[in-house]
Coordinates of C-alpha atoms in Angstrom, one line a residue:
X19 CA -11.4 14.9 31.6
X20 CA -8.5 15.9 29.3
X21 CA -6.6 19.1 30.1
X22 CA -7.1 20.1 26.5
X23 CA -8.3 18.8 23.1
X24 CA -5.6 18.7 20.5
X25 CA -5.9 20.4 17.2
X26 CA -4.0 20.0 14.0
X27 CA -0.8 22.1 13.9
X28 CA 0.1 21.4 10.3
X29 CA -0.5 18.8 7.6
X30 CA 2.4 17.6 5.4
X31 CA 1.8 15.7 2.2
X32 CA 5.2 14.5 1.0
X33 CA 5.6 13.3 -2.6
X34 CA 6.7 9.8 -3.6
X35 CA 10.3 9.9 -4.8
X36 CA 12.7 7.5 -6.4
X37 CA 14.8 5.8 -3.7
X38 CA 18.1 3.9 -3.8
X39 CA 17.3 2.2 -7.1
X40 CA 14.8 2.7 -9.9
X41 CA 12.7 0.0 -8.3
X42 CA 12.6 1.7 -4.9
X43 CA 10.0 4.3 -4.1
X44 CA 10.0 6.3 -0.9
X45 CA 8.1 9.1 0.9
X46 CA 10.0 10.8 3.7
X47 CA 7.2 11.5 6.1
X48 CA 9.1 13.8 8.5
X49 CA 10.7 16.4 6.3
X50 CA 11.8 18.6 9.3
X51 CA 13.9 15.7 10.7
X52 CA 15.4 15.1 7.2
X53 CA 16.6 18.7 7.4
X54 CA 18.1 18.1 10.9
X55 CA 15.3 20.0 12.7
X56 CA 14.9 17.3 15.4
X57 CA 13.3 19.7 17.9
X58 CA 10.2 19.6 15.8
X59 CA 9.9 15.8 15.9
X60 CA 11.7 14.7 19.1
X61 CA 12.0 11.9 20.1
X62 CA 11.5 10.8 16.5
X63 CA 14.3 11.0 14.0
X64 CA 12.8 9.8 10.8
X65 CA 9.6 8.2 9.4
X66 CA 9.9 6.7 5.9
X67 CA 7.3 5.1 3.7
X68 CA 8.9 2.6 1.3
X69 CA 8.0 0.4 -1.6
X70 CA 10.8 -1.9 -2.4
X71 CA 11.7 -5.4 -3.9
X72 CA 14.5 -7.7 -2.9
X73 CA 18.0 -6.3 -3.4
X74 CA 17.5 -2.7 -2.6
X75 CA 18.9 -2.7 0.9
X76 CA 22.1 -4.5 2.0
X77 CA 23.5 -5.3 5.4
X78 CA 23.9 -2.1 7.5
X79 CA 24.7 -1.1 11.1
X80 CA 22.8 1.0 13.6
X81 CA 23.7 2.5 17.0
X82 CA 21.9 4.7 19.4
X83 CA 18.3 4.3 18.1
X84 CA 15.3 2.0 17.8
X85 CA 13.7 1.2 14.5
X86 CA 10.0 0.5 14.4
X87 CA 9.0 -1.3 11.2
X88 CA 5.3 -1.7 10.2
X89 CA 4.5 -3.8 7.1
X90 CA 1.4 -2.7 5.2
X91 CA 1.8 -5.1 2.3
X92 CA 4.2 -7.9 1.5
X93 CA 6.6 -9.6 3.8
X94 CA 10.0 -8.9 5.2
X95 CA 12.5 -11.5 6.3
X96 CA 14.8 -10.0 8.9
X97 CA 18.2 -11.2 10.2
X98 CA 21.2 -9.7 12.0
X99 CA 24.8 -10.5 12.8
X100 CA 24.0 -11.5 16.4
X101 CA 21.8 -14.5 15.4
X102 CA 18.3 -13.0 15.5
X103 CA 16.0 -13.7 12.6
X104 CA 12.3 -13.3 12.0
X105 CA 9.4 -12.5 9.6
X106 CA 7.4 -9.3 9.5
X107 CA 4.1 -9.8 7.8
X108 CA 1.2 -7.4 6.9
X109 CA -0.1 -5.7 10.0
X110 CA 3.0 -6.7 12.1
X111 CA 5.4 -4.5 13.9
X112 CA 9.0 -5.1 14.7
X113 CA 10.5 -2.9 17.5
X114 CA 14.3 -3.2 17.1
X115 CA 16.5 -1.6 19.8
X116 CA 19.9 -1.2 18.1
X117 CA 21.4 0.2 21.3
X118 CA 25.2 -0.3 21.4
X119 CA 25.2 -1.6 17.8
X120 CA 24.3 -4.4 15.4
X121 CA 24.3 -5.1 11.7
X122 CA 21.1 -6.2 10.1
X123 CA 19.1 -6.5 6.9
X124 CA 15.4 -6.7 5.8
X125 CA 14.7 -8.7 2.7
X126 CA 11.5 -9.2 0.8
X127 CA 10.9 -12.7 -0.8
X128 CA 11.8 -13.0 -4.5
X129 CA 9.2 -11.3 -6.6
X130 CA 7.5 -9.4 -3.7
X131 CA 7.3 -5.6 -3.4
X132 CA 7.0 -4.6 0.3
X133 CA 5.1 -1.5 1.4
X134 CA 6.2 -0.5 4.8
X135 CA 6.6 2.3 7.3
X136 CA 9.8 2.6 9.4
X137 CA 10.1 5.0 12.3
X138 CA 13.4 5.8 14.0
X139 CA 13.1 6.6 17.7
X140 CA 16.0 8.2 19.5
X141 CA 17.3 6.5 22.6
X142 CA 18.0 8.6 25.8
X143 CA 21.7 9.3 26.4
X144 CA 21.7 7.0 29.4
X145 CA 20.5 4.1 27.1
X146 CA 22.4 4.7 23.9
X147 CA 24.7 1.7 24.7
X148 CA 22.1 -0.7 25.9
X149 CA 22.2 -4.3 24.7
X150 CA 20.3 -4.8 21.4
X151 CA 16.8 -6.4 21.7
X152 CA 13.8 -7.2 19.6
X153 CA 10.1 -6.9 20.3
X154 CA 8.1 -8.7 17.5
X155 CA 4.4 -7.6 17.7
X156 CA 2.1 -9.7 15.5
X157 CA -0.8 -7.5 14.4
X158 CA -3.4 -10.1 15.5
X159 CA -1.8 -10.4 18.9
X160 CA -1.6 -6.7 19.8
X161 CA -4.1 -5.5 22.4
X162 CA -7.3 -4.1 20.9
X163 CA -9.7 -1.4 22.1
X164 CA -13.1 -1.6 20.5
X165 CA -15.7 1.2 20.3
X166 CA -18.9 1.4 18.2
X167 CA -17.6 1.2 14.6
X168 CA -14.0 1.5 15.7
X169 CA -11.1 -0.8 16.3
X170 CA -7.9 0.6 17.9
X171 CA -4.8 -1.7 17.9
X172 CA -2.3 -0.7 20.5
X173 CA 1.3 -1.5 19.5
X174 CA 2.9 0.7 22.2
X175 CA 1.6 2.8 25.0
X176 CA -2.1 2.9 25.8
X177 CA -5.6 3.8 24.5
X178 CA -8.3 4.5 27.0
X179 CA -7.1 1.8 29.5
X180 CA -6.0 -0.7 26.9
X181 CA -2.2 -1.1 27.5
X182 CA 0.5 -2.6 25.3
X183 CA 3.2 -4.7 26.9
X184 CA 5.8 -3.2 24.6
X185 CA 8.7 -1.8 26.5
X186 CA 10.1 1.7 25.8
X187 CA 13.2 3.6 26.7
X188 CA 11.7 6.9 25.4
X189 CA 7.9 6.7 26.1
X190 CA 6.1 6.1 22.8
X191 CA 2.5 5.6 21.9
X192 CA 1.7 3.8 18.6
X193 CA -1.8 3.0 17.8
X194 CA -3.7 2.0 14.6
X195 CA -7.2 3.3 14.0
X196 CA -9.7 1.4 11.8
X197 CA -13.0 3.3 11.7
X198 CA -16.2 2.4 9.8
X199 CA -17.9 5.3 7.9
X200 CA -18.9 8.2 10.3
X201 CA -17.4 6.4 13.3
X202 CA -15.2 8.4 15.7
X203 CA -13.0 7.9 18.7
X204 CA -10.8 9.9 21.1
X205 CA -7.2 9.0 21.8
X206 CA -5.7 10.0 25.1
X207 CA -2.1 11.2 25.3
X208 CA 0.1 13.0 27.9
X209 CA 0.0 16.7 27.0
X210 CA 3.8 17.0 26.3
X211 CA 4.0 14.2 23.7
X212 CA 4.8 15.1 20.2
X213 CA 2.2 13.4 18.1
X214 CA 1.7 12.8 14.4
X215 CA -1.1 10.9 12.5
X216 CA -0.4 9.2 9.2
X217 CA -3.6 8.7 7.1
X218 CA -3.4 5.3 5.3
X219 CA -6.8 4.9 3.8
X220 CA -10.0 6.9 3.5
X221 CA -10.7 10.4 4.7
X222 CA -12.3 12.2 7.7
X223 CA -11.6 14.8 10.3
X224 CA -9.0 15.2 13.0
X225 CA -8.7 17.3 16.2
X226 CA -11.0 19.7 18.1
X227 CA -11.6 21.9 15.1
X228 CA -12.3 18.9 12.8
X229 CA -9.5 19.5 10.3
X230 CA -10.2 17.6 7.1
X231 CA -7.6 14.8 6.4
X232 CA -7.3 12.2 3.7
X233 CA -5.1 9.2 2.7
X234 CA -1.5 10.4 2.2
X235 CA -1.7 13.2 4.8
X236 CA 0.7 13.4 7.7
X237 CA -0.9 15.6 10.4
X238 CA 1.1 17.0 13.3
X239 CA -0.9 17.8 16.5
X240 CA -0.6 20.7 18.9
X241 CA 0.8 19.8 22.3
X242 CA 1.0 21.2 25.9
X243 CA 3.4 21.0 28.8
X244 CA 3.9 18.3 31.4
X245 CA 2.2 15.0 31.7
X246 CA -1.4 16.3 32.2
X247 CA -3.9 14.5 30.1
X248 CA -4.9 15.5 26.6
X249 CA -6.8 13.8 23.8
X250 CA -7.5 14.0 20.1
X251 CA -10.6 13.1 18.2
X252 CA -10.6 11.3 14.9
X253 CA -13.6 10.6 12.7
X254 CA -14.2 8.8 9.5
X255 CA -16.0 10.3 6.6
X256 CA -18.2 8.5 4.1
X257 CA -15.7 5.6 3.7
X258 CA -13.7 3.5 6.2
X259 CA -10.7 5.3 7.6
X260 CA -7.4 3.7 8.6
X261 CA -4.6 5.7 10.3
X262 CA -1.5 5.3 12.5
X263 CA -0.7 7.6 15.4
X264 CA 2.9 7.9 16.7
X265 CA 3.4 10.0 19.8
X266 CA 6.4 10.3 22.2
X267 CA 7.8 12.4 24.9
X268 CA 10.7 14.8 23.7
X269 CA 14.1 13.8 25.2
X270 CA 15.4 17.4 25.3
X271 CA 19.0 16.2 24.7
X272 CA 21.6 17.0 22.0
X273 CA 21.2 15.1 18.8
X274 CA 24.1 14.3 16.6
X275 CA 23.2 12.1 13.6
X276 CA 25.4 10.8 10.9
X277 CA 24.2 8.0 8.6
X278 CA 22.9 5.0 10.7
X279 CA 24.3 6.3 14.0
X280 CA 22.6 8.8 16.3
X281 CA 24.4 9.9 19.5
X282 CA 24.7 13.0 21.6
X283 CA 28.2 14.3 20.7
X284 CA 30.5 14.4 17.7
X285 CA 33.0 12.4 19.7
X286 CA 30.4 9.6 20.2
X287 CA 29.7 9.5 16.5
X288 CA 33.4 9.2 15.7
X289 CA 33.6 6.4 18.2
X290 CA 30.7 4.6 16.7
X291 CA 32.4 4.6 13.3
X292 CA 35.7 3.5 14.8
X293 CA 34.0 0.7 16.6
X294 CA 32.2 -0.5 13.5
X295 CA 35.4 -0.4 11.4
X296 CA 37.2 -2.3 14.1
X297 CA 34.6 -5.1 14.1
X298 CA 33.2 -4.3 17.6
X299 CA 29.7 -4.6 16.3
X300 CA 30.4 -8.3 15.6
X301 CA 30.9 -10.2 12.4
X302 CA 29.7 -8.6 9.2

């Protein structure tokens, strides 16, 4: 039995904006984090919804974070300066631990516009300088929990006993709900996890009070203290519902973010830039 049933704390509905080029559209789904209010989203640093063709992003570095890329439509060809390459297709997730530093790029094929979500997860201070690693999670290979009228794909963490093998530094649950009309499920979470639900398709209700939600909504949930159990209910309306839930335990450490680097002190940020300029991230 859950210690408490979560309710909806607030619902954001960010507008689509022009991104880095006229062909790039973006929705920043964590406005608080964009303002530097990381306490409200901890351990998450950013969540961006992007629509972009080839040529928008160039090679760029990261240190101190993990990026979690989920492709909704299209395809991304990924490579980095340490020899890793791969393809992220619709429904796939790439969990990239930048750790001590790497330089990478994500490129759609010619003529393809990719629709994706990318989450930035903060690394604990003790793991900021860990070796980079990748976990490529094909959508059709992720563990699945099935309930009447419902399919829950578990990309990280667990859902009612169905456990993902994805390894975390900061504990994170990432699940995708696909619900048939009127179907409902409960998702279990430790009480102290910050949790947010992104509605991708359809409409329905969320939380103990049945807050109405629809495609485009970004719903933050209430939370408690400690690792006691909690859960949240989600139900589809008259049409199928599709949603992603991201939840993680706050790190409660200082956050100093500048561009693609996120560390714990200004000195560590300065060192990151010095290391990058000196070529210590490897060949560009």
